[in-house]
Amino acid sequence: MLTIYNDQHALHQGKVEMFRGELVPCFEVPARVDHVRHALEQRGLGPLQSPDAFDDALLAKVHTPRYLDFIAHAWDEWVALDPANATRDALPSYWPTRGMRTDVLPRSFPARMGLFSFDAGTPLMAGSWAAARHGAACAWTAAQRVIGGQRSAFALTRPPGHHAGADFFGGYCFINNAAVAAQALRDAGVERVAVLDVDYHHGNGTQAIFYERSDVHFASLHGDPFTDYPYYLGHADERGAGAGEGFNHNLPLPRGTGFAAWRAALQTALDGIAKVKAGALVVSLGVDTFEGDPISGFKLRSDDYLRMGEDLARAGLPTVFVFEGGYAVAEVGVNAVNVLEGFAQAAG
């Protein structure tokens, strides 16, 4: 299992996030990736490489230019508001809601930050753009390795990406790494790519990016949006629109779901991927489905992730793994690498 590693991920290290009405220490921390890297090296699962040179123009294939321009320059604008801001993270305070305009770009930085975000739990700091951009390069490079003949590759990066849409950030995500990888596979000539999101939280950003496209099939197993973040997307009746109708497959599951029921849903998602004749697979690999995760509600155990990897390998597709969530930090490495090990062993 070849791993493309983001050695700049720790440039993004938030101080606090808004969680249920109070500012709390961030759940999404650099130690998450550090534990995965340690587990990879401990098991000798495969080499770690740096990403290839990356053209930012590739980001504009999945994100809008005005959003990318905002994210790239947000920190400088935040500090320009008040030099004291250099010591604190930027968090949004305002959001446009129904009946308000989003087509006009405000001059006010706080107003633009609200325009391009959907929660107050995603702090932005001096290194956020560099870390997110380098993470996109990891995802793109992993896709290139698979295009070049590797059976699989793993983009080990943070911040995660699957909540980031074409023109918004949130859920700890700024650039949608899975979408970057999927688009790279499409650009290389794969007729249809499947993105399978196994994170506890629905990949609302990935769904939104591809919702009206038939060349990328999105499938997600996640906590029911009636009770779980991101709440406003991820229902089973969301099947795609326009050309993309029938190419979006949500499988929401109730809190407390154990591995047997979760695995059955995974098989349903894989059956759907086989039905649309996908030629390659991108897996948004979140391991916050773990029973000990502090902000999730499924009951998977560490050994279950080996079985998950085996099931993914049996799909028989060239596969790019992109690291997403998982906040039981001490166990994140074991669980993520169990998926990769199970996949590698089953794939031969």
mmCIF file of C-alpha atoms in Angstrom:
data_model
loop_
_atom_site.group_PDB
_atom_site.id
_atom_site.type_symbol
_atom_site.label_atom_id
_atom_site.label_comp_id
_atom_site.label_asym_id
_atom_site.label_seq_id
_atom_site.Cartn_x
_atom_site.Cartn_y
_atom_site.Cartn_z
ATOM 1 C CA MET A 1 0.000 0.000 0.000
ATOM 2 C CA LEU A 2 1.704 3.143 -1.223
ATOM 3 C CA THR A 3 1.046 6.207 0.967
ATOM 4 C CA ILE A 4 1.312 9.815 -0.191
ATOM 5 C CA TYR A 5 1.981 11.825 2.961
ATOM 6 C CA ASN A 6 1.209 15.476 3.679
ATOM 7 C CA ASP A 7 4.259 16.667 5.613
ATOM 8 C CA GLN A 8 2.673 20.128 5.944
ATOM 9 C CA HIS A 9 -0.513 18.990 7.706
ATOM 10 C CA ALA A 10 0.573 20.325 11.112
ATOM 11 C CA LEU A 11 0.600 23.882 9.746
ATOM 12 C CA HIS A 12 -3.154 23.644 10.313
ATOM 13 C CA GLN A 13 -3.630 23.354 14.078
ATOM 14 C CA GLY A 14 -6.726 25.016 15.417
ATOM 15 C CA LYS A 15 -7.004 26.302 18.948
ATOM 16 C CA VAL A 16 -10.769 26.144 19.518
ATOM 17 C CA GLU A 17 -14.010 25.329 17.748
ATOM 18 C CA MET A 18 -17.630 26.090 18.544
ATOM 19 C CA PHE A 19 -19.324 22.895 19.751
ATOM 20 C CA ARG A 20 -22.847 22.846 21.185
ATOM 21 C CA GLY A 21 -22.765 26.435 22.364
ATOM 22 C CA GLU A 22 -19.255 26.693 23.762
ATOM 23 C CA LEU A 23 -15.695 27.092 22.562
ATOM 24 C CA VAL A 24 -13.833 23.819 23.104
ATOM 25 C CA PRO A 25 -10.397 22.487 22.110
ATOM 26 C CA CYS A 26 -10.439 21.242 18.519
ATOM 27 C CA PHE A 27 -11.253 17.573 17.937
ATOM 28 C CA GLU A 28 -9.402 17.633 14.604
ATOM 29 C CA VAL A 29 -5.714 17.677 15.638
ATOM 30 C CA PRO A 30 -2.338 16.842 14.040
ATOM 31 C CA ALA A 31 -1.945 13.761 16.251
ATOM 32 C CA ARG A 32 -4.593 12.035 14.148
ATOM 33 C CA VAL A 33 -2.258 11.786 11.162
ATOM 34 C CA ASP A 34 0.774 11.175 13.369
ATOM 35 C CA HIS A 35 -0.854 8.044 14.801
ATOM 36 C CA VAL A 36 -1.724 6.741 11.327
ATOM 37 C CA ARG A 37 1.798 7.319 10.081
ATOM 38 C CA HIS A 38 3.245 5.534 13.112
ATOM 39 C CA ALA A 39 0.957 2.532 12.564
ATOM 40 C CA LEU A 40 1.890 2.376 8.885
ATOM 41 C CA GLU A 41 5.605 2.402 9.690
ATOM 42 C CA GLN A 42 5.213 -0.074 12.556
ATOM 43 C CA ARG A 43 3.512 -2.630 10.305
ATOM 44 C CA GLY A 44 5.703 -1.991 7.273
ATOM 45 C CA LEU A 45 2.639 -1.749 5.086
ATOM 46 C CA GLY A 46 4.378 0.168 2.324
ATOM 47 C CA PRO A 47 6.477 3.222 1.456
ATOM 48 C CA LEU A 48 5.611 6.829 2.231
ATOM 49 C CA GLN A 49 6.160 9.372 -0.528
ATOM 50 C CA SER A 50 5.769 13.129 -0.878
ATOM 51 C CA PRO A 51 3.230 14.465 -3.368
ATOM 52 C CA ASP A 52 4.193 15.446 -6.897
ATOM 53 C CA ALA A 53 4.313 19.053 -8.075
ATOM 54 C CA PHE A 54 0.740 20.309 -8.209
ATOM 55 C CA ASP A 55 -0.929 22.924 -10.386
ATOM 56 C CA ASP A 56 -3.505 24.966 -8.463
ATOM 57 C CA ALA A 57 -5.581 25.149 -11.641
ATOM 58 C CA LEU A 58 -6.596 21.565 -10.909
ATOM 59 C CA LEU A 59 -8.506 22.770 -7.854
ATOM 60 C CA ALA A 60 -10.749 24.887 -10.073
ATOM 61 C CA LYS A 61 -12.147 21.687 -11.566
ATOM 62 C CA VAL A 62 -13.990 20.987 -8.307
ATOM 63 C CA HIS A 63 -14.071 24.398 -6.559
ATOM 64 C CA THR A 64 -15.160 27.824 -7.794
ATOM 65 C CA PRO A 65 -12.511 30.471 -8.504
ATOM 66 C CA ARG A 66 -13.959 33.013 -6.067
ATOM 67 C CA TYR A 67 -13.976 30.450 -3.255
ATOM 68 C CA LEU A 68 -10.381 29.412 -3.929
ATOM 69 C CA ASP A 69 -9.326 33.052 -4.010
ATOM 70 C CA PHE A 70 -10.995 33.619 -0.646
ATOM 71 C CA ILE A 71 -9.388 30.594 1.059
ATOM 72 C CA ALA A 72 -5.939 31.372 -0.330
ATOM 73 C CA HIS A 73 -5.956 34.930 1.047
ATOM 74 C CA ALA A 74 -8.263 34.623 4.068
ATOM 75 C CA TRP A 75 -5.573 34.625 6.745
ATOM 76 C CA ASP A 76 -3.879 37.749 5.444
ATOM 77 C CA GLU A 77 -7.236 39.529 5.344
ATOM 78 C CA TRP A 78 -8.076 38.376 8.865
ATOM 79 C CA VAL A 79 -4.831 39.790 10.250
ATOM 80 C CA ALA A 80 -5.246 42.993 8.236
ATOM 81 C CA LEU A 81 -8.507 43.620 10.126
ATOM 82 C CA ASP A 82 -6.600 43.786 13.401
ATOM 83 C CA PRO A 83 -2.937 42.840 14.018
ATOM 84 C CA ALA A 84 -4.057 41.134 17.253
ATOM 85 C CA ASN A 85 -5.884 38.590 15.101
ATOM 86 C CA ALA A 86 -2.502 36.978 14.388
ATOM 87 C CA THR A 87 -2.793 35.332 17.822
ATOM 88 C CA ARG A 88 -6.273 33.850 17.326
ATOM 89 C CA ASP A 89 -8.052 31.656 14.815
ATOM 90 C CA ALA A 90 -10.672 33.005 12.438
ATOM 91 C CA LEU A 91 -14.205 31.685 12.894
ATOM 92 C CA PRO A 92 -17.304 32.901 11.024
ATOM 93 C CA SER A 93 -20.001 34.913 12.782
ATOM 94 C CA TYR A 94 -22.598 35.596 10.051
ATOM 95 C CA TRP A 95 -24.290 33.475 7.406
ATOM 96 C CA PRO A 96 -26.660 34.306 4.538
ATOM 97 C CA THR A 97 -29.939 32.480 4.956
ATOM 98 C CA ARG A 98 -33.096 32.063 2.872
ATOM 99 C CA GLY A 99 -34.032 35.209 1.016
ATOM 100 C CA MET A 100 -30.535 36.720 1.215
ATOM 101 C CA ARG A 101 -28.223 37.176 -1.760
ATOM 102 C CA THR A 102 -25.115 35.065 -2.296
ATOM 103 C CA ASP A 103 -24.250 36.219 -5.807
ATOM 104 C CA VAL A 104 -22.832 39.569 -4.619
ATOM 105 C CA LEU A 105 -19.435 39.273 -2.927
ATOM 106 C CA PRO A 106 -19.284 41.524 0.154
ATOM 107 C CA ARG A 107 -16.237 43.724 0.730
ATOM 108 C CA SER A 108 -16.345 42.909 4.439
ATOM 109 C CA PHE A 109 -14.075 39.978 5.335
ATOM 110 C CA PRO A 110 -16.352 38.630 8.119
ATOM 111 C CA ALA A 111 -19.300 38.727 5.697
ATOM 112 C CA ARG A 112 -17.337 36.859 3.024
ATOM 113 C CA MET A 113 -16.184 34.289 5.565
ATOM 114 C CA GLY A 114 -19.817 33.605 6.417
ATOM 115 C CA LEU A 115 -20.744 33.447 2.748
ATOM 116 C CA PHE A 116 -18.189 30.678 2.151
ATOM 117 C CA SER A 117 -18.795 28.606 5.306
ATOM 118 C CA PHE A 118 -21.593 26.593 6.872
ATOM 119 C CA ASP A 119 -20.568 26.149 10.513
ATOM 120 C CA ALA A 120 -18.622 27.776 13.359
ATOM 121 C CA GLY A 121 -16.592 24.656 14.100
ATOM 122 C CA THR A 122 -13.927 25.022 11.427
ATOM 123 C CA PRO A 123 -11.181 27.410 12.549
ATOM 124 C CA LEU A 124 -8.948 28.956 9.919
ATOM 125 C CA MET A 125 -5.351 29.912 10.741
ATOM 126 C CA ALA A 126 -2.098 30.974 9.121
ATOM 127 C CA GLY A 127 -1.262 27.496 7.806
ATOM 128 C CA SER A 128 -4.723 26.316 6.756
ATOM 129 C CA TRP A 129 -4.352 27.078 3.051
ATOM 130 C CA ALA A 130 -0.865 25.558 2.789
ATOM 131 C CA ALA A 131 -1.938 22.380 4.604
ATOM 132 C CA ALA A 132 -5.156 22.019 2.596
ATOM 133 C CA ARG A 133 -3.452 22.719 -0.732
ATOM 134 C CA HIS A 134 -0.696 20.173 0.015
ATOM 135 C CA GLY A 135 -3.394 17.677 0.991
ATOM 136 C CA ALA A 136 -5.066 18.131 -2.381
ATOM 137 C CA ALA A 137 -1.688 17.467 -3.978
ATOM 138 C CA CYS A 138 -1.508 14.210 -1.990
ATOM 139 C CA ALA A 139 -4.938 13.106 -3.221
ATOM 140 C CA TRP A 140 -4.083 14.039 -6.815
ATOM 141 C CA THR A 141 -0.746 12.207 -6.600
ATOM 142 C CA ALA A 142 -2.395 9.092 -5.146
ATOM 143 C CA ALA A 143 -4.773 9.128 -8.115
ATOM 144 C CA GLN A 144 -1.822 9.476 -10.487
ATOM 145 C CA ARG A 145 -0.170 6.398 -8.982
ATOM 146 C CA VAL A 146 -3.341 4.385 -9.477
ATOM 147 C CA ILE A 147 -3.651 5.711 -13.024
ATOM 148 C CA GLY A 148 -0.065 4.545 -13.537
ATOM 149 C CA GLY A 149 -0.919 0.980 -12.568
ATOM 150 C CA GLN A 150 -0.850 0.766 -8.776
ATOM 151 C CA ARG A 151 -3.736 -1.320 -7.422
ATOM 152 C CA SER A 152 -4.218 1.207 -4.630
ATOM 153 C CA ALA A 153 -2.744 4.290 -2.978
ATOM 154 C CA PHE A 154 -3.504 6.182 0.232
ATOM 155 C CA ALA A 155 -3.509 9.965 0.662
ATOM 156 C CA LEU A 156 -2.612 10.522 4.316
ATOM 157 C CA THR A 157 -3.502 14.124 4.970
ATOM 158 C CA ARG A 158 -5.363 16.626 7.053
ATOM 159 C CA PRO A 159 -7.398 18.796 7.261
ATOM 160 C CA PRO A 160 -9.977 16.368 5.887
ATOM 161 C CA GLY A 161 -12.027 17.250 2.820
ATOM 162 C CA HIS A 162 -15.399 15.595 2.308
ATOM 163 C CA HIS A 163 -17.514 18.387 3.847
ATOM 164 C CA ALA A 164 -16.023 21.046 1.552
ATOM 165 C CA GLY A 165 -18.242 21.910 -1.407
ATOM 166 C CA ALA A 166 -17.510 23.736 -4.606
ATOM 167 C CA ASP A 167 -17.809 27.092 -2.826
ATOM 168 C CA PHE A 168 -17.917 26.460 0.916
ATOM 169 C CA PHE A 169 -15.904 25.103 3.823
ATOM 170 C CA GLY A 170 -17.020 23.482 7.088
ATOM 171 C CA GLY A 171 -16.772 20.275 9.063
ATOM 172 C CA TYR A 172 -13.009 20.844 9.432
ATOM 173 C CA CYS A 173 -12.701 20.749 5.610
ATOM 174 C CA PHE A 174 -11.446 23.366 3.118
ATOM 175 C CA ILE A 175 -10.516 21.484 -0.083
ATOM 176 C CA ASN A 176 -12.375 18.330 -1.116
ATOM 177 C CA ASN A 177 -9.560 15.816 -1.527
ATOM 178 C CA ALA A 178 -11.812 12.943 -2.596
ATOM 179 C CA ALA A 179 -13.305 15.130 -5.327
ATOM 180 C CA VAL A 180 -9.820 16.119 -6.499
ATOM 181 C CA ALA A 181 -8.864 12.432 -6.748
ATOM 182 C CA ALA A 182 -12.099 11.507 -8.540
ATOM 183 C CA GLN A 183 -11.671 14.320 -11.037
ATOM 184 C CA ALA A 184 -8.063 13.253 -11.690
ATOM 185 C CA LEU A 185 -9.264 9.737 -12.494
ATOM 186 C CA ARG A 186 -11.899 11.141 -14.841
ATOM 187 C CA ASP A 187 -9.331 13.373 -16.549
ATOM 188 C CA ALA A 188 -7.189 10.294 -17.148
ATOM 189 C CA GLY A 189 -10.023 8.634 -19.061
ATOM 190 C CA VAL A 190 -11.859 6.528 -16.469
ATOM 191 C CA GLU A 191 -15.393 6.617 -17.851
ATOM 192 C CA ARG A 192 -17.125 6.513 -14.475
ATOM 193 C CA VAL A 193 -15.575 6.899 -11.030
ATOM 194 C CA ALA A 194 -17.244 5.862 -7.782
ATOM 195 C CA VAL A 195 -16.673 7.796 -4.556
ATOM 196 C CA LEU A 196 -17.564 5.739 -1.491
ATOM 197 C CA ASP A 197 -17.725 7.651 1.787
ATOM 198 C CA VAL A 198 -17.452 5.474 4.905
ATOM 199 C CA ASP A 199 -16.997 8.331 7.391
ATOM 200 C CA TYR A 200 -19.609 8.568 10.154
ATOM 201 C CA HIS A 201 -20.651 11.986 8.873
ATOM 202 C CA HIS A 202 -22.232 12.378 5.455
ATOM 203 C CA GLY A 203 -19.911 13.760 2.782
ATOM 204 C CA ASN A 204 -22.205 16.646 1.936
ATOM 205 C CA GLY A 205 -19.528 18.533 0.029
ATOM 206 C CA THR A 206 -18.691 15.590 -2.220
ATOM 207 C CA GLN A 207 -22.366 14.951 -2.893
ATOM 208 C CA ALA A 208 -22.961 18.602 -3.788
ATOM 209 C CA ILE A 209 -19.996 18.731 -6.176
ATOM 210 C CA PHE A 210 -21.108 15.692 -8.184
ATOM 211 C CA TYR A 211 -24.894 15.758 -7.672
ATOM 212 C CA GLU A 212 -25.734 16.652 -11.260
ATOM 213 C CA ARG A 213 -23.052 14.497 -12.883
ATOM 214 C CA SER A 214 -23.376 10.944 -14.157
ATOM 215 C CA ASP A 215 -19.626 10.354 -14.577
ATOM 216 C CA VAL A 216 -19.035 10.253 -10.794
ATOM 217 C CA HIS A 217 -21.239 8.005 -8.668
ATOM 218 C CA PHE A 218 -21.363 9.005 -4.999
ATOM 219 C CA ALA A 219 -22.312 6.516 -2.260
ATOM 220 C CA SER A 220 -22.275 7.187 1.480
ATOM 221 C CA LEU A 221 -22.912 5.249 4.703
ATOM 222 C CA HIS A 222 -23.396 7.662 7.586
ATOM 223 C CA GLY A 223 -25.254 8.732 10.681
ATOM 224 C CA ASP A 224 -28.868 9.667 9.993
ATOM 225 C CA PRO A 225 -29.086 13.413 9.203
ATOM 226 C CA PHE A 226 -32.241 13.634 11.320
ATOM 227 C CA THR A 227 -29.913 13.347 14.322
ATOM 228 C CA ASP A 228 -26.353 13.836 13.095
ATOM 229 C CA TYR A 229 -24.088 16.401 11.468
ATOM 230 C CA PRO A 230 -24.159 17.832 8.845
ATOM 231 C CA TYR A 231 -27.959 17.524 9.307
ATOM 232 C CA TYR A 232 -29.177 19.214 6.122
ATOM 233 C CA LEU A 233 -28.044 16.612 3.569
ATOM 234 C CA GLY A 234 -27.646 12.848 3.431
ATOM 235 C CA HIS A 235 -31.211 11.533 3.266
ATOM 236 C CA ALA A 236 -31.976 8.377 1.312
ATOM 237 C CA ASP A 237 -34.242 10.170 -1.160
ATOM 238 C CA GLU A 238 -31.358 12.273 -2.491
ATOM 239 C CA ARG A 239 -30.654 10.384 -5.707
ATOM 240 C CA GLY A 240 -28.988 13.013 -7.887
ATOM 241 C CA ALA A 241 -30.461 15.559 -10.279
ATOM 242 C CA GLY A 242 -30.416 16.216 -14.009
ATOM 243 C CA ALA A 243 -27.768 14.083 -15.677
ATOM 244 C CA GLY A 244 -26.782 12.831 -12.226
ATOM 245 C CA GLU A 245 -30.159 11.346 -11.321
ATOM 246 C CA GLY A 246 -29.622 7.810 -10.034
ATOM 247 C CA PHE A 247 -25.903 8.361 -9.381
ATOM 248 C CA ASN A 248 -26.185 9.445 -5.738
ATOM 249 C CA HIS A 249 -26.766 6.726 -3.144
ATOM 250 C CA ASN A 250 -27.197 7.603 0.542
ATOM 251 C CA LEU A 251 -27.484 4.930 3.202
ATOM 252 C CA PRO A 252 -28.226 6.717 6.507
ATOM 253 C CA LEU A 253 -28.047 4.504 9.600
ATOM 254 C CA PRO A 254 -29.260 5.053 13.173
ATOM 255 C CA ARG A 255 -27.043 5.767 16.143
ATOM 256 C CA GLY A 256 -25.884 2.577 17.806
ATOM 257 C CA THR A 257 -25.468 0.683 14.524
ATOM 258 C CA GLY A 258 -23.035 -2.215 14.925
ATOM 259 C CA PHE A 259 -20.788 -3.822 12.363
ATOM 260 C CA ALA A 260 -23.207 -6.462 11.065
ATOM 261 C CA ALA A 261 -25.799 -3.905 9.964
ATOM 262 C CA TRP A 262 -23.092 -1.467 8.822
ATOM 263 C CA ARG A 263 -21.428 -4.182 6.723
ATOM 264 C CA ALA A 264 -24.733 -5.076 5.083
ATOM 265 C CA ALA A 265 -25.144 -1.417 4.095
ATOM 266 C CA LEU A 266 -21.592 -1.401 2.735
ATOM 267 C CA GLN A 267 -22.455 -4.354 0.529
ATOM 268 C CA THR A 268 -25.539 -2.528 -0.740
ATOM 269 C CA ALA A 269 -23.343 0.459 -1.635
ATOM 270 C CA LEU A 270 -20.801 -1.796 -3.370
ATOM 271 C CA ASP A 271 -23.588 -3.525 -5.305
ATOM 272 C CA GLY A 272 -24.709 -0.103 -6.525
ATOM 273 C CA ILE A 273 -21.162 0.757 -7.570
ATOM 274 C CA ALA A 274 -20.921 -2.483 -9.532
ATOM 275 C CA LYS A 275 -24.292 -1.790 -11.178
ATOM 276 C CA VAL A 276 -23.124 1.558 -12.595
ATOM 277 C CA LYS A 277 -19.957 -0.131 -13.904
ATOM 278 C CA ALA A 278 -17.485 2.167 -12.182
ATOM 279 C CA GLY A 279 -13.935 1.824 -13.452
ATOM 280 C CA ALA A 280 -12.175 3.138 -10.342
ATOM 281 C CA LEU A 281 -12.981 3.787 -6.691
ATOM 282 C CA VAL A 282 -12.164 6.644 -4.321
ATOM 283 C CA VAL A 283 -12.773 5.835 -0.651
ATOM 284 C CA SER A 284 -13.320 8.707 1.783
ATOM 285 C CA LEU A 285 -11.787 6.842 4.689
ATOM 286 C CA GLY A 286 -13.179 8.138 7.952
ATOM 287 C CA VAL A 287 -12.804 5.905 11.005
ATOM 288 C CA ASP A 288 -15.096 7.896 13.289
ATOM 289 C CA THR A 289 -17.475 4.934 13.009
ATOM 290 C CA PHE A 290 -15.391 3.488 15.878
ATOM 291 C CA GLU A 291 -17.276 2.727 19.093
ATOM 292 C CA GLY A 292 -15.030 5.037 21.114
ATOM 293 C CA ASP A 293 -15.258 8.096 18.900
ATOM 294 C CA PRO A 294 -16.219 11.182 20.960
ATOM 295 C CA ILE A 295 -18.434 12.901 18.360
ATOM 296 C CA SER A 296 -20.040 9.944 16.572
ATOM 297 C CA GLY A 297 -22.475 7.138 17.286
ATOM 298 C CA PHE A 298 -21.702 3.817 15.567
ATOM 299 C CA LYS A 299 -20.261 0.749 17.296
ATOM 300 C CA LEU A 300 -17.510 -0.604 15.044
ATOM 301 C CA ARG A 301 -14.508 -2.215 16.740
ATOM 302 C CA SER A 302 -10.900 -2.245 15.624
ATOM 303 C CA ASP A 303 -11.020 -5.747 14.108
ATOM 304 C CA ASP A 304 -14.056 -4.743 12.045
ATOM 305 C CA TYR A 305 -11.866 -2.403 10.004
ATOM 306 C CA LEU A 306 -9.879 -5.379 8.704
ATOM 307 C CA ARG A 307 -13.124 -6.858 7.364
ATOM 308 C CA MET A 308 -14.036 -3.494 5.871
ATOM 309 C CA GLY A 309 -10.784 -3.449 3.942
ATOM 310 C CA GLU A 310 -11.363 -6.972 2.682
ATOM 311 C CA ASP A 311 -14.851 -6.059 1.460
ATOM 312 C CA LEU A 312 -13.536 -2.996 -0.353
ATOM 313 C CA ALA A 313 -10.847 -5.074 -2.070
ATOM 314 C CA ARG A 314 -13.430 -7.540 -3.342
ATOM 315 C CA ALA A 315 -14.932 -4.747 -5.430
ATOM 316 C CA GLY A 316 -11.957 -5.421 -7.693
ATOM 317 C CA LEU A 317 -11.369 -1.772 -8.623
ATOM 318 C CA PRO A 318 -8.265 0.426 -8.705
ATOM 319 C CA THR A 319 -8.685 2.308 -5.438
ATOM 320 C CA VAL A 320 -7.591 5.630 -3.981
ATOM 321 C CA PHE A 321 -8.021 5.998 -0.216
ATOM 322 C CA VAL A 322 -8.270 9.536 1.178
ATOM 323 C CA PHE A 323 -8.059 10.063 4.941
ATOM 324 C CA GLU A 324 -11.072 11.832 6.457
ATOM 325 C CA GLY A 325 -12.404 11.773 10.041
ATOM 326 C CA GLY A 326 -11.724 9.815 13.221
ATOM 327 C CA TYR A 327 -11.415 11.550 16.587
ATOM 328 C CA ALA A 328 -10.682 8.769 19.089
ATOM 329 C CA VAL A 329 -7.095 9.854 18.526
ATOM 330 C CA ALA A 330 -5.275 6.996 20.253
ATOM 331 C CA GLU A 331 -7.084 4.387 18.134
ATOM 332 C CA VAL A 332 -7.180 6.246 14.806
ATOM 333 C CA GLY A 333 -3.903 4.756 13.589
ATOM 334 C CA VAL A 334 -4.847 1.166 14.348
ATOM 335 C CA ASN A 335 -8.290 1.502 12.781
ATOM 336 C CA ALA A 336 -7.236 3.295 9.595
ATOM 337 C CA VAL A 337 -4.306 0.970 8.968
ATOM 338 C CA ASN A 338 -6.500 -2.071 9.649
ATOM 339 C CA VAL A 339 -8.631 -1.020 6.661
ATOM 340 C CA LEU A 340 -5.551 -0.672 4.458
ATOM 341 C CA GLU A 341 -4.059 -3.952 5.677
ATOM 342 C CA GLY A 342 -7.306 -5.843 5.142
ATOM 343 C CA PHE A 343 -7.530 -4.379 1.640
ATOM 344 C CA ALA A 344 -3.909 -5.220 0.794
ATOM 345 C CA GLN A 345 -4.204 -8.791 2.007
ATOM 346 C CA ALA A 346 -7.462 -9.441 0.150
ATOM 347 C CA ALA A 347 -6.223 -7.737 -3.003
ATOM 348 C CA GLY A 348 -3.156 -9.974 -3.078
#
